[in-house]
Amino acid sequence: MPRITVKTDREKEEPVYRQVARQVREMIAAGQLLPGFRLPAVRTLASDLGVNLNTVARAYRVLEDEGFLRIHGRSGAEVVAPAQFGGNDVPEELRRALREVLARLRQAGLEPEALRGLVLRVIDSMNAGG
Amino acid sequence: MTGWQVWILIWILVPPIVGLLYLRAPRITRRGLLFGIYVSAERATGDEVRRIERRYRRDIAIMVAIVVGVGLALLLPLWNVLTARWVNGLGLGWPTCLLLLLVGTQLCLQRARRMAARLADPQPPRASVAYLAPTRPGLALPLCATLVAVAAGLLCLGYGLWHYDALPEQWACRLADDGQPSGWMRRPNIAIVLPLTTMLLPGWVGAYAWLLARAKLAVRVDDDGSSLRAQERFRKAQTRFFSGLSLLVTAGLASVSIMTIRVGLHGPDGASPEVRTLATAMVLGGLVLGTATVLYLVGGVIYISARYGQGGAKLEAAASHAPLANGLADNRKWKFGFYVNREDPSLFVEERFGWGYEPNLGNPRAAVFYAGGLVVILALAAMCCWGFLM
């Protein structure tokens, strides 16, 4: 069993449920959590983190809506296999989210070549499990 | 050795044993905790901490000496010098010593806690850490222990009710040297209360072991998984220990229940040879199982604390400089040694000073579980009194 942790920081601006969702999302994208992996029950994870049940439940719901998890009621959630589609079939919602991020990076001063390099580095780090 | 002599032995031995356990307690605590206060790993060593620990050890030693002294002072008048025998009468001696011991140890602990509070880490912990796939202890053994307790209790209750009309109102449970009865048992207590005790008391211990297997993990931040491994092993040991305790207590209470009814079916005065044999077997069996249970309890506590430390403290030594995450490290959520956190859905959390786990009193379910245990004990005590009054 992988010894994978989720860490939360109460002093960050980012809400705790988003911190949990982000980390789980990144671990799934990096291949640390494979399809079929069962995440702990909401109560168990909330107990270990010392947070409210609703916080973890909300994180799981966000990930289910995004297609990362399938929730199994009280027994936890399961990682879902990624959808299979080609480059032209990417849902419009995801394209829009990508354009927003890229626009913000451009506005922050990154030139197109630097932007391309950054995107490739992030993909490489995800593939490397980092 | 008579029962009376056993009591004297217990009277003399219990204070030093309890004192030793309290003396050992600071040594088995997780690094960063000082008498139940989180002071952080950096402040856990240092002159001030050593001074507090020395003061605590001295207080415990003085308290144990006082209790033993009071015990001897109350005991000696019971020794008849002329006949070189003990006068049969416990009086108020052992309850006095027990109360003195309980109050004394708590006073010493509270004093050390007040001194440690000056070093408390004022900042609540920022980080929480949870593992997504920790190894949890199996539930089969504690579930089995609970079911065995319930089944044994129902069996004894059924046996008692089946023979209820054939049993006398009361019958001899102890014979003096001249063969005459010197102690009595009442029918409602043996046929009903004792079987219910057999079902409820070890059943509650088995349920406790079952819930412990799912207790909150208190890991450290950014260690290499040492604290998780330590926690897993400690919880497994605790779950097995309490499951074994439940089974032992079930065996003891069930055998006493059945044998006592068998004795009663032979008549009220216990004069026949068959009854004497049965009663002797019952007493011996009860002594053996009772002694085994006490040895298991004391030995288990000492073994687990020596081998693992509280919460696996001894197994995570290499990573013990890493900060503890939430729960144990949040001083705001601990009031007078009790964990109270309404936002935390945990039922049980690790003790910050001492041994084992304690309930999260901010969780109504944990409070109900403990209140349920208290209600069971009070109800059984009330029924026992009712049995004597009937």
PDB file of C-alpha atoms in Angstrom, chain B residues 228-367:
ATOM      1  CA  LEU B 228       2.686   6.114  11.216  1.00  0.00           C
ATOM      2  CA  ARG B 229       4.419   2.751  11.564  1.00  0.00           C
ATOM      3  CA  ALA B 230       4.770   3.299  15.316  1.00  0.00           C
ATOM      4  CA  GLN B 231       1.090   4.199  15.629  1.00  0.00           C
ATOM      5  CA  GLU B 232      -0.008   1.168  13.626  1.00  0.00           C
ATOM      6  CA  ARG B 233       1.949  -1.230  15.794  1.00  0.00           C
ATOM      7  CA  PHE B 234       0.811   0.386  19.021  1.00  0.00           C
ATOM      8  CA  ARG B 235      -2.853   0.278  18.034  1.00  0.00           C
ATOM      9  CA  LYS B 236      -2.575  -3.340  16.964  1.00  0.00           C
ATOM     10  CA  ALA B 237      -1.036  -4.239  20.338  1.00  0.00           C
ATOM     11  CA  GLN B 238      -3.756  -2.323  22.215  1.00  0.00           C
ATOM     12  CA  THR B 239      -6.576  -3.910  20.229  1.00  0.00           C
ATOM     13  CA  ARG B 240      -5.222  -7.392  20.852  1.00  0.00           C
ATOM     14  CA  PHE B 241      -4.640  -6.657  24.534  1.00  0.00           C
ATOM     15  CA  PHE B 242      -8.180  -5.488  25.217  1.00  0.00           C
ATOM     16  CA  SER B 243      -9.673  -8.301  23.173  1.00  0.00           C
ATOM     17  CA  GLY B 244      -7.700 -10.802  25.273  1.00  0.00           C
ATOM     18  CA  LEU B 245      -8.800  -9.069  28.461  1.00  0.00           C
ATOM     19  CA  SER B 246     -12.428  -9.309  27.401  1.00  0.00           C
ATOM     20  CA  LEU B 247     -12.083 -13.042  26.736  1.00  0.00           C
ATOM     21  CA  LEU B 248     -10.375 -13.688  30.086  1.00  0.00           C
ATOM     22  CA  VAL B 249     -12.997 -11.773  32.056  1.00  0.00           C
ATOM     23  CA  THR B 250     -15.752 -13.611  30.168  1.00  0.00           C
ATOM     24  CA  ALA B 251     -14.193 -16.978  31.025  1.00  0.00           C
ATOM     25  CA  GLY B 252     -13.862 -16.041  34.699  1.00  0.00           C
ATOM     26  CA  LEU B 253     -17.336 -14.624  35.182  1.00  0.00           C
ATOM     27  CA  ALA B 254     -19.078 -17.340  33.164  1.00  0.00           C
ATOM     28  CA  SER B 255     -17.389 -20.175  35.026  1.00  0.00           C
ATOM     29  CA  VAL B 256     -18.170 -18.609  38.425  1.00  0.00           C
ATOM     30  CA  SER B 257     -21.764 -18.056  37.346  1.00  0.00           C
ATOM     31  CA  ILE B 258     -22.360 -21.648  36.233  1.00  0.00           C
ATOM     32  CA  MET B 259     -20.478 -23.280  39.115  1.00  0.00           C
ATOM     33  CA  THR B 260     -22.276 -21.136  41.710  1.00  0.00           C
ATOM     34  CA  ILE B 261     -25.636 -22.194  40.333  1.00  0.00           C
ATOM     35  CA  ARG B 262     -24.506 -25.827  40.420  1.00  0.00           C
ATOM     36  CA  VAL B 263     -23.585 -25.397  44.094  1.00  0.00           C
ATOM     37  CA  GLY B 264     -26.936 -23.806  44.833  1.00  0.00           C
ATOM     38  CA  LEU B 265     -28.842 -26.685  43.243  1.00  0.00           C
ATOM     39  CA  HIS B 266     -27.491 -28.954  45.967  1.00  0.00           C
ATOM     40  CA  GLY B 267     -29.274 -27.076  48.719  1.00  0.00           C
ATOM     41  CA  PRO B 268     -28.820 -24.031  50.946  1.00  0.00           C
ATOM     42  CA  ASP B 269     -26.349 -25.210  53.563  1.00  0.00           C
ATOM     43  CA  GLY B 270     -23.615 -26.695  51.417  1.00  0.00           C
ATOM     44  CA  ALA B 271     -23.036 -29.582  53.807  1.00  0.00           C
ATOM     45  CA  SER B 272     -22.796 -32.487  51.387  1.00  0.00           C
ATOM     46  CA  PRO B 273     -19.404 -33.736  50.185  1.00  0.00           C
ATOM     47  CA  GLU B 274     -20.365 -33.163  46.553  1.00  0.00           C
ATOM     48  CA  VAL B 275     -21.046 -29.531  47.299  1.00  0.00           C
ATOM     49  CA  ARG B 276     -17.755 -29.128  49.127  1.00  0.00           C
ATOM     50  CA  THR B 277     -15.927 -30.556  46.120  1.00  0.00           C
ATOM     51  CA  LEU B 278     -17.827 -28.338  43.740  1.00  0.00           C
ATOM     52  CA  ALA B 279     -17.339 -25.277  45.906  1.00  0.00           C
ATOM     53  CA  THR B 280     -13.615 -25.964  46.252  1.00  0.00           C
ATOM     54  CA  ALA B 281     -13.312 -26.368  42.501  1.00  0.00           C
ATOM     55  CA  MET B 282     -15.225 -23.146  42.018  1.00  0.00           C
ATOM     56  CA  VAL B 283     -13.047 -21.209  44.420  1.00  0.00           C
ATOM     57  CA  LEU B 284      -9.848 -22.604  42.935  1.00  0.00           C
ATOM     58  CA  GLY B 285     -11.038 -21.977  39.402  1.00  0.00           C
ATOM     59  CA  GLY B 286     -12.080 -18.452  40.305  1.00  0.00           C
ATOM     60  CA  LEU B 287      -8.736 -17.799  41.970  1.00  0.00           C
ATOM     61  CA  VAL B 288      -6.782 -19.117  39.002  1.00  0.00           C
ATOM     62  CA  LEU B 289      -8.764 -17.159  36.437  1.00  0.00           C
ATOM     63  CA  GLY B 290      -8.879 -14.090  38.638  1.00  0.00           C
ATOM     64  CA  THR B 291      -5.135 -14.176  39.197  1.00  0.00           C
ATOM     65  CA  ALA B 292      -4.524 -14.787  35.513  1.00  0.00           C
ATOM     66  CA  THR B 293      -6.686 -11.779  34.630  1.00  0.00           C
ATOM     67  CA  VAL B 294      -4.889  -9.494  37.066  1.00  0.00           C
ATOM     68  CA  LEU B 295      -1.471 -10.687  35.882  1.00  0.00           C
ATOM     69  CA  TYR B 296      -2.540 -10.264  32.255  1.00  0.00           C
ATOM     70  CA  LEU B 297      -3.818  -6.749  32.963  1.00  0.00           C
ATOM     71  CA  VAL B 298      -0.790  -5.543  34.898  1.00  0.00           C
ATOM     72  CA  GLY B 299       1.689  -7.451  32.741  1.00  0.00           C
ATOM     73  CA  GLY B 300       0.080  -6.259  29.526  1.00  0.00           C
ATOM     74  CA  VAL B 301       0.161  -2.609  30.561  1.00  0.00           C
ATOM     75  CA  ILE B 302       3.804  -2.871  31.588  1.00  0.00           C
ATOM     76  CA  TYR B 303       4.814  -4.840  28.485  1.00  0.00           C
ATOM     77  CA  ILE B 304       3.108  -2.552  25.975  1.00  0.00           C
ATOM     78  CA  SER B 305       4.432   0.604  27.612  1.00  0.00           C
ATOM     79  CA  ALA B 306       7.962  -0.814  27.865  1.00  0.00           C
ATOM     80  CA  ARG B 307       8.035  -2.156  24.318  1.00  0.00           C
ATOM     81  CA  TYR B 308       6.140   0.500  22.408  1.00  0.00           C
ATOM     82  CA  GLY B 309       5.851   3.508  24.679  1.00  0.00           C
ATOM     83  CA  GLN B 310       2.636   5.505  24.712  1.00  0.00           C
ATOM     84  CA  GLY B 311       1.351   5.863  21.141  1.00  0.00           C
ATOM     85  CA  GLY B 312       4.452   4.101  19.810  1.00  0.00           C
ATOM     86  CA  ALA B 313       6.784   6.752  21.276  1.00  0.00           C
ATOM     87  CA  LYS B 314       9.702   4.328  21.509  1.00  0.00           C
ATOM     88  CA  LEU B 315       9.351   3.208  17.900  1.00  0.00           C
ATOM     89  CA  GLU B 316       9.444   6.694  16.382  1.00  0.00           C
ATOM     90  CA  ALA B 317      12.534   7.883  18.240  1.00  0.00           C
ATOM     91  CA  ALA B 318      14.469   8.608  15.041  1.00  0.00           C
ATOM     92  CA  ALA B 319      11.784  10.994  13.804  1.00  0.00           C
ATOM     93  CA  SER B 320      10.653  12.382  17.122  1.00  0.00           C
ATOM     94  CA  HIS B 321      11.992  15.864  16.424  1.00  0.00           C
ATOM     95  CA  ALA B 322       9.325  16.342  13.772  1.00  0.00           C
ATOM     96  CA  PRO B 323       6.340  18.301  15.104  1.00  0.00           C
ATOM     97  CA  LEU B 324       3.161  16.529  16.127  1.00  0.00           C
ATOM     98  CA  ALA B 325       0.214  17.410  13.926  1.00  0.00           C
ATOM     99  CA  ASN B 326      -3.172  18.642  15.249  1.00  0.00           C
ATOM    100  CA  GLY B 327      -4.996  16.634  17.900  1.00  0.00           C
ATOM    101  CA  LEU B 328      -2.236  15.977  20.401  1.00  0.00           C
ATOM    102  CA  ALA B 329      -0.431  19.234  19.684  1.00  0.00           C
ATOM    103  CA  ASP B 330      -3.406  21.584  20.020  1.00  0.00           C
ATOM    104  CA  ASN B 331      -3.384  22.707  23.658  1.00  0.00           C
ATOM    105  CA  ARG B 332      -6.612  24.648  23.166  1.00  0.00           C
ATOM    106  CA  LYS B 333      -8.577  21.436  22.719  1.00  0.00           C
ATOM    107  CA  TRP B 334      -7.418  19.838  25.967  1.00  0.00           C
ATOM    108  CA  LYS B 335      -9.139  20.850  29.186  1.00  0.00           C
ATOM    109  CA  PHE B 336      -7.893  19.408  32.491  1.00  0.00           C
ATOM    110  CA  GLY B 337      -6.427  16.444  30.634  1.00  0.00           C
ATOM    111  CA  PHE B 338      -9.566  15.730  28.570  1.00  0.00           C
ATOM    112  CA  TYR B 339      -9.830  16.162  24.808  1.00  0.00           C
ATOM    113  CA  VAL B 340     -12.834  18.262  23.797  1.00  0.00           C
ATOM    114  CA  ASN B 341     -13.123  19.078  20.107  1.00  0.00           C
ATOM    115  CA  ARG B 342     -16.583  19.312  18.548  1.00  0.00           C
ATOM    116  CA  GLU B 343     -15.203  19.671  15.043  1.00  0.00           C
ATOM    117  CA  ASP B 344     -13.202  16.462  15.258  1.00  0.00           C
ATOM    118  CA  PRO B 345     -15.345  13.405  14.437  1.00  0.00           C
ATOM    119  CA  SER B 346     -12.903  11.058  16.240  1.00  0.00           C
ATOM    120  CA  LEU B 347     -14.274   8.910  19.024  1.00  0.00           C
ATOM    121  CA  PHE B 348     -10.939   8.161  20.665  1.00  0.00           C
ATOM    122  CA  VAL B 349      -7.640  10.002  20.745  1.00  0.00           C
ATOM    123  CA  GLU B 350      -4.326   9.112  22.269  1.00  0.00           C
ATOM    124  CA  GLU B 351      -3.645   9.983  25.868  1.00  0.00           C
ATOM    125  CA  ARG B 352      -1.192  12.839  26.153  1.00  0.00           C
ATOM    126  CA  PHE B 353       0.021  11.535  29.490  1.00  0.00           C
ATOM    127  CA  GLY B 354      -0.566   8.018  30.626  1.00  0.00           C
ATOM    128  CA  TRP B 355      -1.445   4.937  28.690  1.00  0.00           C
ATOM    129  CA  GLY B 356      -3.860   4.166  25.921  1.00  0.00           C
ATOM    130  CA  TYR B 357      -6.689   6.223  24.505  1.00  0.00           C
ATOM    131  CA  GLU B 358      -9.362   8.489  25.844  1.00  0.00           C
ATOM    132  CA  PRO B 359     -12.669   9.720  24.419  1.00  0.00           C
ATOM    133  CA  ASN B 360     -13.207  12.931  22.530  1.00  0.00           C
ATOM    134  CA  LEU B 361     -15.767  14.491  24.848  1.00  0.00           C
ATOM    135  CA  GLY B 362     -16.729  16.959  22.133  1.00  0.00           C
ATOM    136  CA  ASN B 363     -18.155  14.047  20.153  1.00  0.00           C
ATOM    137  CA  PRO B 364     -21.566  13.051  21.531  1.00  0.00           C
ATOM    138  CA  ARG B 365     -21.080   9.446  20.415  1.00  0.00           C
ATOM    139  CA  ALA B 366     -17.957   9.047  22.534  1.00  0.00           C
ATOM    140  CA  ALA B 367     -19.677  10.612  25.518  1.00  0.00           C
TER     141      ALA B 367
END
